Coordinates of C-alpha atoms in Angstrom, one line a residue:
M1 CA 3.0 42.1 -20.3
P2 CA 3.8 40.2 -23.4
G3 CA 7.5 40.4 -24.4
I4 CA 8.0 43.3 -26.8
R5 CA 8.4 42.4 -30.6
L6 CA 11.2 44.0 -32.7
F7 CA 12.3 43.0 -36.2
G8 CA 9.5 40.5 -36.3
R9 CA 11.0 38.6 -33.3
R10 CA 9.9 38.5 -29.7
F11 CA 12.3 39.6 -26.8
N12 CA 12.2 38.6 -23.3
F13 CA 11.6 42.1 -21.9
A14 CA 8.6 44.4 -21.9
S15 CA 7.9 48.0 -22.8
D16 CA 7.7 48.9 -19.1
D17 CA 11.2 47.4 -18.5
L18 CA 13.0 50.4 -20.2
T19 CA 12.6 53.0 -17.4
I20 CA 15.8 52.2 -15.6
P21 CA 17.8 51.6 -18.7
S22 CA 16.7 55.0 -20.2
L23 CA 17.4 56.7 -16.9
I24 CA 21.0 55.2 -17.0
D25 CA 21.5 56.4 -20.6
I26 CA 20.4 59.9 -19.5
G27 CA 22.7 59.8 -16.5
L28 CA 25.7 58.9 -18.7
R29 CA 24.9 61.5 -21.6
L30 CA 23.7 64.4 -19.6
P31 CA 26.9 65.1 -17.5
L32 CA 28.9 65.1 -20.7
L33 CA 26.5 67.3 -22.5
V34 CA 26.5 69.8 -19.8
T35 CA 30.4 69.8 -19.7
F36 CA 30.5 70.3 -23.4
I37 CA 28.2 73.4 -23.2
V38 CA 30.0 74.8 -20.3
F39 CA 33.4 74.6 -22.0
R40 CA 32.0 75.9 -25.3
I41 CA 30.7 79.1 -23.5
K42 CA 34.2 79.5 -21.8
D43 CA 36.0 78.8 -25.0
E44 CA 34.4 81.7 -26.9
S45 CA 37.0 84.1 -25.5
P46 CA 39.8 85.5 -27.7
D47 CA 42.2 83.2 -25.8
S48 CA 40.4 80.1 -27.2
T49 CA 42.7 77.1 -27.4
C50 CA 40.5 74.8 -29.6
P51 CA 40.3 75.8 -33.3
S52 CA 37.0 76.2 -35.2
T53 CA 37.5 73.0 -37.1
F54 CA 37.1 71.2 -33.8
Y55 CA 33.7 72.6 -33.2
N56 CA 32.4 72.3 -36.7
G57 CA 33.9 68.8 -37.5
Y58 CA 33.2 67.2 -34.0
F59 CA 31.7 69.3 -31.3
Y60 CA 28.4 70.5 -32.8
P61 CA 27.5 67.3 -34.5
L62 CA 28.2 65.3 -31.3
L63 CA 26.3 67.8 -29.2
S64 CA 23.3 67.5 -31.4
V65 CA 23.3 63.6 -31.1
Y66 CA 23.7 63.8 -27.4
A67 CA 20.8 66.2 -27.1
V68 CA 18.6 64.0 -29.3
I69 CA 19.5 60.8 -27.3
T70 CA 18.9 62.6 -24.0
I71 CA 15.4 63.8 -25.2
L72 CA 14.6 60.4 -26.6
A73 CA 15.7 58.6 -23.5
S74 CA 13.5 60.9 -21.4
I75 CA 10.5 60.2 -23.6
M76 CA 11.1 56.5 -23.3
A77 CA 11.4 56.7 -19.5
L78 CA 8.2 58.6 -19.2
I79 CA 6.3 56.3 -21.5
S80 CA 7.6 53.1 -19.8
L81 CA 6.0 54.5 -16.6
R82 CA 2.6 54.7 -18.1
G83 CA -0.1 52.0 -17.9
T84 CA 0.1 48.7 -15.9
P85 CA 2.1 45.5 -16.4
V86 CA -0.7 43.4 -18.0
K87 CA -4.1 45.1 -18.0
N88 CA -3.3 48.4 -19.5
T89 CA -0.5 48.4 -22.0
R90 CA -2.0 50.7 -24.7
P91 CA -0.2 53.8 -23.3
R92 CA 3.1 52.1 -24.2
R93 CA 2.2 50.9 -27.9
H94 CA 4.6 53.3 -29.4
M95 CA 7.6 52.0 -27.5
P96 CA 8.9 49.8 -30.4
L97 CA 8.9 52.9 -32.7
L98 CA 11.1 54.8 -30.0
I99 CA 13.5 51.8 -29.8
Y100 CA 13.9 51.7 -33.6
T101 CA 14.6 55.5 -33.6
R102 CA 17.2 55.0 -30.8
L103 CA 18.8 52.3 -32.6
I104 CA 19.1 54.3 -35.7
I105 CA 21.0 56.9 -33.7
V106 CA 23.6 54.5 -32.7
P107 CA 25.4 54.2 -36.0
I108 CA 25.2 58.0 -36.3
D109 CA 26.8 58.4 -32.9
I110 CA 29.6 56.0 -33.9
S111 CA 30.2 57.6 -37.2
I112 CA 30.6 61.1 -35.6
N113 CA 33.2 59.8 -33.2
V114 CA 35.0 57.9 -35.9
L115 CA 35.1 60.8 -38.5
G116 CA 35.8 63.2 -35.6
L117 CA 38.6 61.0 -34.2
I118 CA 40.9 61.9 -37.1
L119 CA 40.2 65.6 -36.7
I120 CA 40.6 65.4 -32.8
I121 CA 44.1 63.7 -33.1
R122 CA 45.3 66.9 -34.8
V123 CA 43.9 69.5 -32.4
F124 CA 43.7 67.4 -29.2
H125 CA 46.8 68.8 -27.7
M126 CA 45.5 72.4 -28.2
C127 CA 42.4 71.9 -26.0
A128 CA 42.0 72.1 -22.2
I129 CA 43.0 69.1 -20.0
I130 CA 39.3 68.7 -18.7
L131 CA 38.0 68.9 -22.1
R132 CA 40.4 66.3 -23.4
A133 CA 39.1 64.0 -20.7
T134 CA 35.6 64.6 -21.7
I135 CA 36.3 63.9 -25.3
I136 CA 37.9 60.5 -24.3
A137 CA 34.9 59.7 -22.2
T138 CA 32.5 60.3 -25.1
I139 CA 34.5 58.2 -27.4
I140 CA 34.6 55.3 -24.9
L141 CA 30.9 55.8 -24.3
S142 CA 30.1 55.8 -28.0
W143 CA 31.5 52.4 -28.4
T144 CA 30.4 50.9 -25.0
V145 CA 26.8 51.7 -25.4
P146 CA 26.3 49.9 -28.8
I147 CA 28.2 46.8 -27.7
A148 CA 26.1 46.7 -24.4
L149 CA 22.9 47.1 -26.6
F150 CA 24.0 44.3 -28.9
I151 CA 24.7 42.1 -26.0
I152 CA 21.3 42.7 -24.3
L153 CA 19.3 42.3 -27.3
A154 CA 21.2 39.0 -28.1
F155 CA 20.6 37.7 -24.7
F156 CA 16.9 38.6 -24.5
I157 CA 15.9 37.5 -27.9
D158 CA 13.4 34.5 -28.0
L159 CA 14.5 32.0 -30.5
T160 CA 11.2 30.4 -30.8
G161 CA 10.5 29.7 -34.4
V162 CA 14.2 29.4 -35.1
I163 CA 14.9 26.3 -33.1
S164 CA 12.6 24.0 -31.2
P165 CA 11.4 24.9 -27.8
E166 CA 13.3 21.9 -26.3
K167 CA 16.5 23.0 -28.0
K168 CA 16.0 26.4 -26.6
W169 CA 15.8 25.3 -23.0
E170 CA 18.7 22.8 -23.5
M171 CA 20.8 25.9 -24.6
R172 CA 19.7 27.9 -21.7
I173 CA 20.7 25.1 -19.3
K174 CA 24.1 24.6 -20.9
L175 CA 24.6 28.5 -20.7
I176 CA 23.6 28.8 -17.0
F177 CA 25.3 25.7 -15.8
C178 CA 28.7 26.3 -17.1
C179 CA 28.2 25.4 -20.9
G180 CA 26.8 21.9 -20.1
R181 CA 29.7 20.6 -18.1
G182 CA 29.0 18.5 -15.1
Y183 CA 25.9 16.6 -16.1
G184 CA 27.9 13.8 -17.8
G185 CA 26.1 13.9 -21.2
Q186 CA 23.0 12.3 -19.6
S187 CA 20.8 13.6 -22.4
S188 CA 17.6 11.7 -21.2
D189 CA 17.7 13.4 -17.9
I190 CA 18.3 16.9 -19.3
K191 CA 15.4 16.2 -21.6
N192 CA 13.3 15.5 -18.5
I193 CA 14.5 18.8 -17.0
V194 CA 13.5 20.5 -20.2
K195 CA 10.0 19.0 -20.1
T196 CA 9.6 20.2 -16.5
L197 CA 10.6 23.8 -17.3
Q198 CA 8.4 23.8 -20.4
Y199 CA 5.4 22.4 -18.4
L200 CA 5.7 25.3 -15.9
I201 CA 6.8 28.2 -18.0
D202 CA 6.1 27.6 -21.8
D203 CA 2.3 27.8 -21.3
E204 CA 0.3 29.2 -24.3
R205 CA -2.1 30.8 -21.8
F206 CA 0.3 33.5 -20.7
D207 CA 3.2 35.6 -22.0
L208 CA 5.4 36.9 -19.2
V209 CA 8.9 38.2 -19.1
P210 CA 11.3 37.7 -16.0
S211 CA 10.5 41.3 -14.6
D212 CA 6.7 40.5 -14.7
V213 CA 7.5 37.4 -12.6
A214 CA 9.5 39.5 -10.1
A215 CA 6.6 42.0 -9.9
G216 CA 4.2 39.3 -9.4
L217 CA 6.1 37.7 -6.7
I218 CA 6.4 41.0 -4.9
L219 CA 2.5 41.5 -5.1
L220 CA 2.0 38.1 -3.8
Q221 CA 4.4 38.8 -1.0
H222 CA 2.5 41.9 -0.1
E223 CA -0.8 39.8 0.1
D224 CA 0.8 36.8 2.0
V225 CA 2.5 38.8 4.6
L226 CA -0.8 40.4 5.5
E227 CA -2.8 37.2 5.5
E228 CA -4.1 35.7 8.7
R229 CA -3.4 32.0 8.8
Q230 CA -4.9 29.7 11.3
L231 CA -2.6 26.7 12.2
D232 CA -4.8 24.0 13.9
I233 CA -2.6 22.3 16.4
M234 CA -3.5 18.6 16.1
Q235 CA -0.6 17.5 18.4
T236 CA 2.4 19.0 19.7
A237 CA 5.8 17.3 18.5
P238 CA 7.3 15.0 21.1
L239 CA 10.3 16.4 22.8
E240 CA 12.4 13.2 22.0
L241 CA 11.7 13.8 18.3
L242 CA 12.9 17.4 18.6
K243 CA 16.1 16.4 20.5
E244 CA 16.8 13.8 17.8
G245 CA 16.2 16.3 15.1
L246 CA 18.6 18.6 16.6
Y247 CA 21.3 16.0 17.1
Y248 CA 21.1 14.6 13.6
N249 CA 20.8 18.1 12.2
S250 CA 24.5 18.7 13.1
Y251 CA 25.5 15.5 11.1
A252 CA 23.3 16.7 8.2
Q253 CA 24.8 20.1 8.1
S254 CA 28.4 19.0 8.5
A255 CA 28.2 17.4 5.2
F256 CA 28.4 21.0 3.8
G257 CA 32.0 21.2 5.0
W258 CA 33.5 24.6 4.8
F259 CA 30.1 26.2 3.9
S260 CA 28.9 24.9 7.3
I261 CA 31.7 26.5 9.2
A262 CA 30.9 29.9 7.8
Y263 CA 27.5 29.6 9.3
Q264 CA 28.8 28.2 12.6
Y265 CA 30.6 31.4 13.2
R266 CA 27.5 33.4 12.2
L267 CA 29.3 35.5 9.8
T268 CA 27.4 38.0 7.7
F269 CA 26.9 37.4 4.0
L270 CA 30.1 38.8 2.5
P271 CA 32.4 37.5 5.2
R272 CA 30.6 34.1 4.8
I273 CA 31.8 34.0 1.1
L274 CA 35.3 35.2 1.9
F275 CA 35.6 32.7 4.8
A276 CA 34.4 29.9 2.7
M277 CA 36.7 30.9 -0.2
R278 CA 39.6 30.8 2.3
F279 CA 38.8 27.3 3.5
R280 CA 38.4 26.1 -0.1
T281 CA 41.7 27.5 -0.8
I282 CA 43.3 25.0 1.5
G283 CA 42.5 22.3 -1.1
F284 CA 43.9 24.3 -4.0
C285 CA 47.2 25.1 -2.0
C286 CA 47.7 21.3 -1.7
A287 CA 47.3 20.7 -5.5
C288 CA 50.9 19.3 -5.6
C289 CA 50.6 17.3 -2.4
S290 CA 51.6 13.7 -2.3
P291 CA 49.0 10.8 -2.3
C292 CA 49.8 10.2 1.3
C293 CA 47.9 13.3 2.1
Q294 CA 44.7 11.7 1.2
N295 CA 42.8 9.8 3.8
P296 CA 42.3 6.1 2.9
D297 CA 38.6 6.2 4.0
S298 CA 37.6 9.0 1.8
L299 CA 37.2 9.5 -2.0
N300 CA 37.5 12.4 -4.3
D301 CA 39.5 14.4 -1.6
P302 CA 43.0 14.2 -2.9
C303 CA 44.6 16.5 -0.3
G304 CA 42.4 15.4 2.6
S305 CA 41.1 18.9 3.3
Q306 CA 37.4 18.1 3.1
Y307 CA 38.0 15.1 5.5
S308 CA 39.8 17.4 7.9
T309 CA 36.9 20.0 7.6
L310 CA 34.4 17.2 8.3
T311 CA 36.4 16.0 11.4
Y312 CA 36.5 19.5 12.8
L313 CA 32.8 20.1 12.4
L314 CA 31.9 16.8 14.2
R315 CA 34.5 17.5 17.1
K316 CA 31.7 17.7 19.8
Q317 CA 30.1 14.3 18.8
K318 CA 33.5 12.7 18.2
P319 CA 32.3 10.0 15.9
V320 CA 34.6 7.6 13.9
I321 CA 34.3 8.5 10.3
L322 CA 34.3 5.2 8.5
Y323 CA 33.9 6.4 4.9
A324 CA 33.4 9.6 2.9
N325 CA 32.7 10.1 -0.9
F326 CA 33.0 13.9 -1.7
L327 CA 32.0 13.5 -5.4
G328 CA 29.6 16.3 -6.3
A329 CA 28.1 16.0 -9.8
F330 CA 24.8 15.6 -11.6
H331 CA 22.8 12.9 -9.7
R332 CA 25.7 12.5 -7.5
A333 CA 25.6 13.8 -3.8
P334 CA 28.6 13.9 -1.4
F335 CA 28.0 11.9 1.7
Y336 CA 29.9 10.2 4.5
I337 CA 29.4 7.3 7.1
A338 CA 30.2 7.8 10.8
A339 CA 29.9 5.6 13.8
D340 CA 28.5 7.5 16.8
G341 CA 29.7 5.9 20.0
E342 CA 27.3 7.9 22.3
K343 CA 24.1 6.9 20.4
K344 CA 25.5 3.4 19.1
K345 CA 24.4 4.5 15.6
I346 CA 25.9 4.1 12.2
I347 CA 25.0 7.4 10.5
V348 CA 25.0 8.0 6.8
S349 CA 24.7 11.8 6.2
I350 CA 24.1 13.2 2.6
R351 CA 24.9 16.8 1.6
G352 CA 22.2 19.0 0.2
T353 CA 22.3 21.5 -2.7
L354 CA 25.5 23.6 -2.9
S355 CA 26.6 23.6 -6.6
A356 CA 25.1 24.1 -10.1
T357 CA 25.0 20.3 -10.6
D358 CA 22.9 19.8 -7.5
I359 CA 20.5 22.4 -8.7
L360 CA 20.0 20.4 -11.9
T361 CA 19.4 17.4 -9.8
D362 CA 16.7 19.3 -7.9
I363 CA 15.0 20.4 -11.2
N364 CA 15.0 16.9 -12.5
A365 CA 11.6 16.5 -10.7
V366 CA 9.8 14.1 -13.1
E367 CA 8.4 11.0 -11.5
D368 CA 10.4 7.8 -11.3
V369 CA 8.8 4.5 -10.7
L370 CA 10.1 3.2 -7.3
E371 CA 9.7 -0.6 -6.6
T372 CA 10.0 -1.6 -3.0
E373 CA 9.9 -4.8 -1.2
L374 CA 7.9 -3.6 1.8
F375 CA 5.6 -0.8 0.6
G376 CA 4.7 -1.9 -2.9
N377 CA 5.3 0.3 -5.9
G378 CA 5.1 4.0 -6.1
H379 CA 6.8 7.1 -7.6
C380 CA 9.5 9.3 -6.4
H381 CA 11.6 12.4 -7.5
S382 CA 13.8 11.2 -10.5
G383 CA 16.9 13.3 -9.6
M384 CA 16.9 12.0 -5.9
H385 CA 16.2 8.5 -7.1
S386 CA 19.3 8.5 -9.2
A387 CA 21.5 9.9 -6.4
A388 CA 20.0 7.6 -3.9
T389 CA 20.7 4.6 -6.2
Y390 CA 24.3 5.7 -6.6
I391 CA 24.8 5.8 -2.8
R392 CA 23.2 2.5 -2.3
D393 CA 25.5 0.8 -4.9
D394 CA 28.4 2.5 -3.4
I395 CA 27.9 1.5 0.3
S396 CA 25.8 -1.7 0.3
T397 CA 28.8 -4.0 0.7
R398 CA 30.5 -1.5 2.9
L399 CA 27.6 -1.4 5.3
I400 CA 27.7 -5.2 5.7
D401 CA 31.4 -5.0 6.8
I402 CA 30.7 -2.1 9.1
F403 CA 27.9 -3.8 11.0
I404 CA 30.1 -6.8 11.5
K405 CA 32.4 -4.6 13.3
Y406 CA 29.6 -2.6 15.1
P407 CA 26.9 -5.5 15.5
D408 CA 25.0 -3.7 18.3
Y409 CA 24.5 -0.4 16.4
E410 CA 21.5 0.7 14.3
L411 CA 21.5 2.5 10.9
I412 CA 20.4 6.2 10.7
I413 CA 20.2 8.1 7.4
C414 CA 20.0 11.8 7.5
G415 CA 20.4 14.8 5.1
Y416 CA 19.6 18.5 4.5
S417 CA 17.4 19.7 1.7
L418 CA 18.2 17.8 -1.3
G419 CA 20.2 15.5 0.8
A420 CA 17.0 14.9 2.9
G421 CA 15.0 13.9 0.0
I422 CA 17.8 11.5 -1.1
A423 CA 18.0 10.1 2.4
S424 CA 14.4 9.3 2.4
I425 CA 14.5 7.3 -0.8
L426 CA 17.8 5.5 0.3
A427 CA 16.0 4.8 3.6
I428 CA 13.2 2.9 1.7
L429 CA 15.8 1.0 -0.3
F430 CA 17.7 -0.1 2.8
K431 CA 14.7 -0.7 5.1
P432 CA 14.3 -4.5 4.2
N433 CA 17.9 -5.2 5.2
Y434 CA 17.9 -2.9 8.2
P435 CA 14.5 -3.2 10.1
H436 CA 15.6 -0.7 12.8
L437 CA 16.6 2.0 10.3
K438 CA 15.5 5.6 10.8
C439 CA 15.6 8.6 8.6
Y440 CA 15.8 12.3 9.7
G441 CA 15.2 14.8 6.9
I442 CA 16.2 18.4 7.7
A443 CA 14.6 21.0 5.5
M444 CA 12.8 18.1 3.6
P445 CA 11.7 19.0 0.1
G446 CA 8.0 19.0 -0.5
S447 CA 8.1 16.8 -3.6
V448 CA 9.9 13.5 -2.9
L449 CA 7.4 10.5 -2.8
S450 CA 3.9 9.6 -4.0
E451 CA 1.3 9.5 -1.4
N452 CA 1.1 5.8 -0.8
L453 CA 4.9 5.6 -0.1
A454 CA 4.8 8.9 2.0
M455 CA 2.2 7.4 4.3
A456 CA 3.8 4.0 4.5
T457 CA 7.0 5.6 5.7
R458 CA 5.6 7.5 8.7
H459 CA 7.1 5.3 11.3
F460 CA 10.7 5.7 10.2
I461 CA 11.0 8.8 8.1
H462 CA 10.9 12.1 10.0
S463 CA 10.6 15.5 8.1
Y464 CA 11.3 18.8 9.6
V465 CA 10.1 22.1 8.2
V466 CA 10.8 25.6 9.6
D467 CA 8.0 28.2 9.3
V468 CA 7.6 29.3 5.6
D469 CA 10.6 27.3 4.0
M470 CA 9.9 27.6 0.4
I471 CA 11.7 24.2 -0.3
G472 CA 9.3 22.4 1.9
R473 CA 6.4 23.7 -0.3
A474 CA 8.0 23.3 -3.7
S475 CA 6.5 20.9 -6.0
I476 CA 5.1 20.8 -9.5
R477 CA 1.6 21.5 -8.4
S478 CA 2.5 24.4 -6.0
L479 CA 4.6 26.0 -8.7
E480 CA 1.7 25.7 -11.0
H481 CA -0.5 27.3 -8.5
L482 CA 2.2 30.1 -7.9
R483 CA 2.3 30.7 -11.6
D484 CA -1.4 31.2 -11.8
R485 CA -1.5 33.5 -8.8
I486 CA 1.2 35.7 -10.4
I487 CA -0.8 36.0 -13.5
D488 CA -3.9 36.9 -11.5
A489 CA -2.2 39.5 -9.3
L490 CA -0.6 41.2 -12.3
D491 CA -4.1 41.2 -14.1
K492 CA -5.6 43.0 -11.1
C493 CA -2.7 45.4 -10.6
N494 CA -3.2 49.0 -11.3
R495 CA 0.4 50.3 -10.5
N496 CA 3.3 50.5 -12.9
K497 CA 6.0 48.0 -12.7
L498 CA 8.7 50.4 -11.4
R499 CA 6.4 51.4 -8.4
I500 CA 5.9 47.7 -7.6
L501 CA 9.6 46.8 -7.8
T502 CA 10.6 49.7 -5.6
M503 CA 7.9 51.1 -3.2
T504 CA 5.8 48.0 -2.8
L505 CA 8.8 45.9 -2.2
F506 CA 10.4 48.1 0.3
G507 CA 7.1 48.6 2.1
T508 CA 6.6 44.9 2.3
L509 CA 10.1 44.2 3.5
R510 CA 9.5 46.5 6.5
K511 CA 6.4 44.9 7.6
R512 CA 6.3 42.4 10.6
R513 CA 3.5 40.1 11.0
Q514 CA 2.9 36.8 12.7
T515 CA 2.9 34.1 10.0
F516 CA 0.8 31.4 11.7
H517 CA -1.7 31.8 14.6
S518 CA -2.0 28.6 16.3
V519 CA -5.4 27.1 17.3
N520 CA -5.5 24.2 19.7
S521 CA -8.1 21.9 18.3
Q522 CA -7.1 18.9 20.5
T523 CA -5.5 18.2 23.7
P524 CA -1.8 18.2 23.3
A525 CA -0.1 14.9 23.8
L526 CA 2.8 13.0 22.6
M527 CA 2.6 11.4 19.3
D528 CA 0.9 8.0 19.3
E529 CA -0.8 5.7 16.8
S530 CA -4.0 7.7 16.9
F531 CA -2.3 10.6 15.0
S532 CA -2.4 10.0 11.3
P533 CA -1.0 12.3 8.6
S534 CA -3.7 11.0 6.3
T535 CA -6.4 12.5 8.7
T536 CA -8.7 14.9 6.7
L537 CA -7.8 18.5 7.6
N538 CA -9.3 21.8 6.6
I539 CA -7.0 23.3 3.9
D540 CA -6.3 27.0 4.2
S541 CA -9.0 29.0 2.3
T542 CA -6.4 30.7 0.3
I543 CA -5.5 27.4 -1.6
S544 CA -7.1 27.7 -4.9
E545 CA -9.2 24.9 -6.4
L546 CA -6.9 25.3 -9.2
V547 CA -4.1 23.6 -7.2
L548 CA -6.2 20.6 -6.6
N549 CA -7.7 20.0 -10.0
Q550 CA -5.4 21.2 -12.6
T551 CA -2.5 18.7 -12.4
P552 CA -2.8 16.3 -15.3
A553 CA -3.8 12.9 -14.5
D554 CA -0.8 11.3 -16.0
R555 CA 1.6 13.1 -13.6
A556 CA 1.9 11.4 -10.1
H557 CA 1.7 13.9 -7.4
L558 CA 4.7 13.9 -5.2
I559 CA 4.6 15.0 -1.6
M560 CA 6.7 15.2 1.6
P561 CA 7.4 11.8 3.1
G562 CA 7.0 10.3 6.6
T563 CA 6.1 12.2 9.8
I564 CA 6.2 15.9 9.5
I565 CA 7.4 18.2 12.2
H566 CA 6.6 21.9 11.6
L567 CA 8.7 24.4 13.6
Y568 CA 6.6 27.6 13.3
S569 CA 7.3 31.1 14.6
I570 CA 5.1 32.8 17.2
N571 CA 6.5 36.3 16.8
R572 CA 5.8 39.1 14.4
V573 CA 8.5 38.3 11.8
G574 CA 10.1 40.2 9.0
L575 CA 13.1 39.8 6.7
F576 CA 15.4 41.5 9.3
S577 CA 14.0 39.7 12.4
R578 CA 16.8 38.3 14.6
K579 CA 15.3 36.7 17.8
I580 CA 12.5 34.5 16.8
S581 CA 10.8 32.2 19.1
Y582 CA 9.6 28.8 17.7
R583 CA 7.1 26.0 18.6
A584 CA 6.7 22.6 17.1
C585 CA 3.7 20.7 16.0
M586 CA 3.0 17.6 14.2
S587 CA 1.6 18.3 10.6
T588 CA 0.4 16.8 7.5
Y589 CA 1.6 17.1 3.9
N590 CA -1.6 18.9 2.7
R591 CA -0.5 21.9 4.9
F592 CA 2.5 22.4 2.5
S593 CA 0.7 22.3 -0.7
Q594 CA 1.0 26.0 -1.3
L595 CA 4.0 28.3 -1.5
I596 CA 3.8 31.2 0.9
V597 CA 5.5 34.3 -0.7
H598 CA 7.1 35.7 2.3
P599 CA 10.4 37.8 2.9
R600 CA 11.7 34.9 4.9
M601 CA 10.7 32.0 2.5
W602 CA 14.4 31.6 1.6
L603 CA 16.0 32.6 4.8
D604 CA 14.0 30.0 6.7
H605 CA 15.6 27.3 4.6
F606 CA 19.2 28.3 5.6
P607 CA 20.9 25.8 8.1
A608 CA 21.1 28.5 10.8
S609 CA 17.3 28.8 10.8
Y610 CA 16.9 25.0 11.5
A611 CA 19.6 25.0 14.2
T612 CA 18.0 28.0 15.9
A613 CA 14.4 26.7 15.5
L614 CA 15.1 23.2 16.9
A615 CA 17.0 24.6 19.8
D616 CA 14.4 27.2 20.7
A617 CA 11.6 24.7 20.4
I618 CA 13.2 22.3 22.8
E619 CA 14.2 25.1 25.2
N620 CA 10.4 26.4 25.4
Y621 CA 8.9 23.0 25.1
D622 CA 7.3 23.2 28.6
Q623 CA 6.1 26.7 28.0
S624 CA 4.5 25.5 24.6
L625 CA 2.5 22.8 26.4
Q626 CA 1.2 25.4 28.9
E627 CA 0.2 27.8 26.1
L628 CA -1.8 25.1 24.4
N629 CA -3.6 24.0 27.6

């Protein structure tokens, strides 16, 4: 529902968001209230230790305030459960009055504790030990709750009207991303990010708070998990293309360094973090090491720990690491160059999203003009373009020297996630100088190049997407559509928000359904020139016309580049599925125009999912051909 208004100002929470805070308030107050009552009954004996001044000056007033707060919190919790998130908000119309009442009680509570504190100091030693502990707990609580309320209200206040919308979003970005450090003061690019966020979120047609978005995603997840999707198999993916994808996937993932090691050992979430922190500690432990510890072929790695980690990760391929730049900043992606003797390739591998500044690069999704020598002019992702330009300027001269030393080698550019998008743009920039260049984008983002450039790069850029990976479907257009679907789902919902966030969520997470049902519409064969990603296909019936028609004409539509290999599951999968079988087919960008809200939409983007999917698709390749015949 619309954000609640207090003191003439909008706040970024709704009246149905107060159920859990009210229950927490009750849970904190009620035990103390019961303890006070029990001790008061016991203390009525002739052997009473606490004097009457304690009860008259502190106990009875505090008991009354706690009783009022408990009753008021109970009423707020019950009212917050009434109605629906958007369609029926009238039952909660009195919530602002209850909040005002609760805020009035806060200074009363503090005053009682301040005034009673003087009295308690005199008689404190005369009361029972357990009662003393209870009194201390009430004093701490009386100060903690007001401070927490002030912080919450300050955090959720909407400053629209006080400052400009652009300034509001810039403040949020600086707050979230370490107070603005890391983006190098590039104000024009930050303004681009602000414009993107405003375009998607600050829309006059709706007024939603974060919990509404969460509830809407859960409702859509419930719908999308149950949806039957037909996947027309135009052509199976060539086995050679899968093997190449798996091979260069190891190079793409190794650019993550210590993070990749955590996944290699298949550690669970918490051990991954601890393991990664341990690896990162190596660098900090060498803070005072001498310059000789740094490898001469690497930059921004003073102790050589990241270079050593990279060498360890590539121990099976045993390439010669020729150069590495581990600088991670806004519009700067770490990368390395390696010579693979087995394949006779010079490989440039670019790291994907791993830090807050990488996320800023991701969000900078406005369209940059990309001028090319071979493919004409088009548009591309601004953040990725800046990162690709930085890498090109850094390695252009170095590559010339490398190919003098390795004249019979060919150039391969690969990357993972953000790195895949950067790699595809870098491949276009280098293609005139290296005609045999190929690019392998693992977990390729869905918004990289304009259609004319994406189609022109089919013969040398290969994009890999696993099942319902959300990044492969993320674009301005798909996020617009998702936003409108959330609004529509909330408008139709007849359940309260708490029920959506609990029962509906847990029920959906337990479901296991096959995401795609393959239909063989053509005889499977290896990829040839007859297969064209630009071939007209039947888009899923669930794709709204809104997605196709609402994007403003002045915004270039960015899509996934090159030849697309879709690795789809053939099992009934859920959030906790372990053994999943995959098949691979050639696909087209319009099949990734809509976000599928699925429990695995984020897990399918993890490096382990791609390594598993590629390996399984290769292992069962012959079986997949038989299934389609």
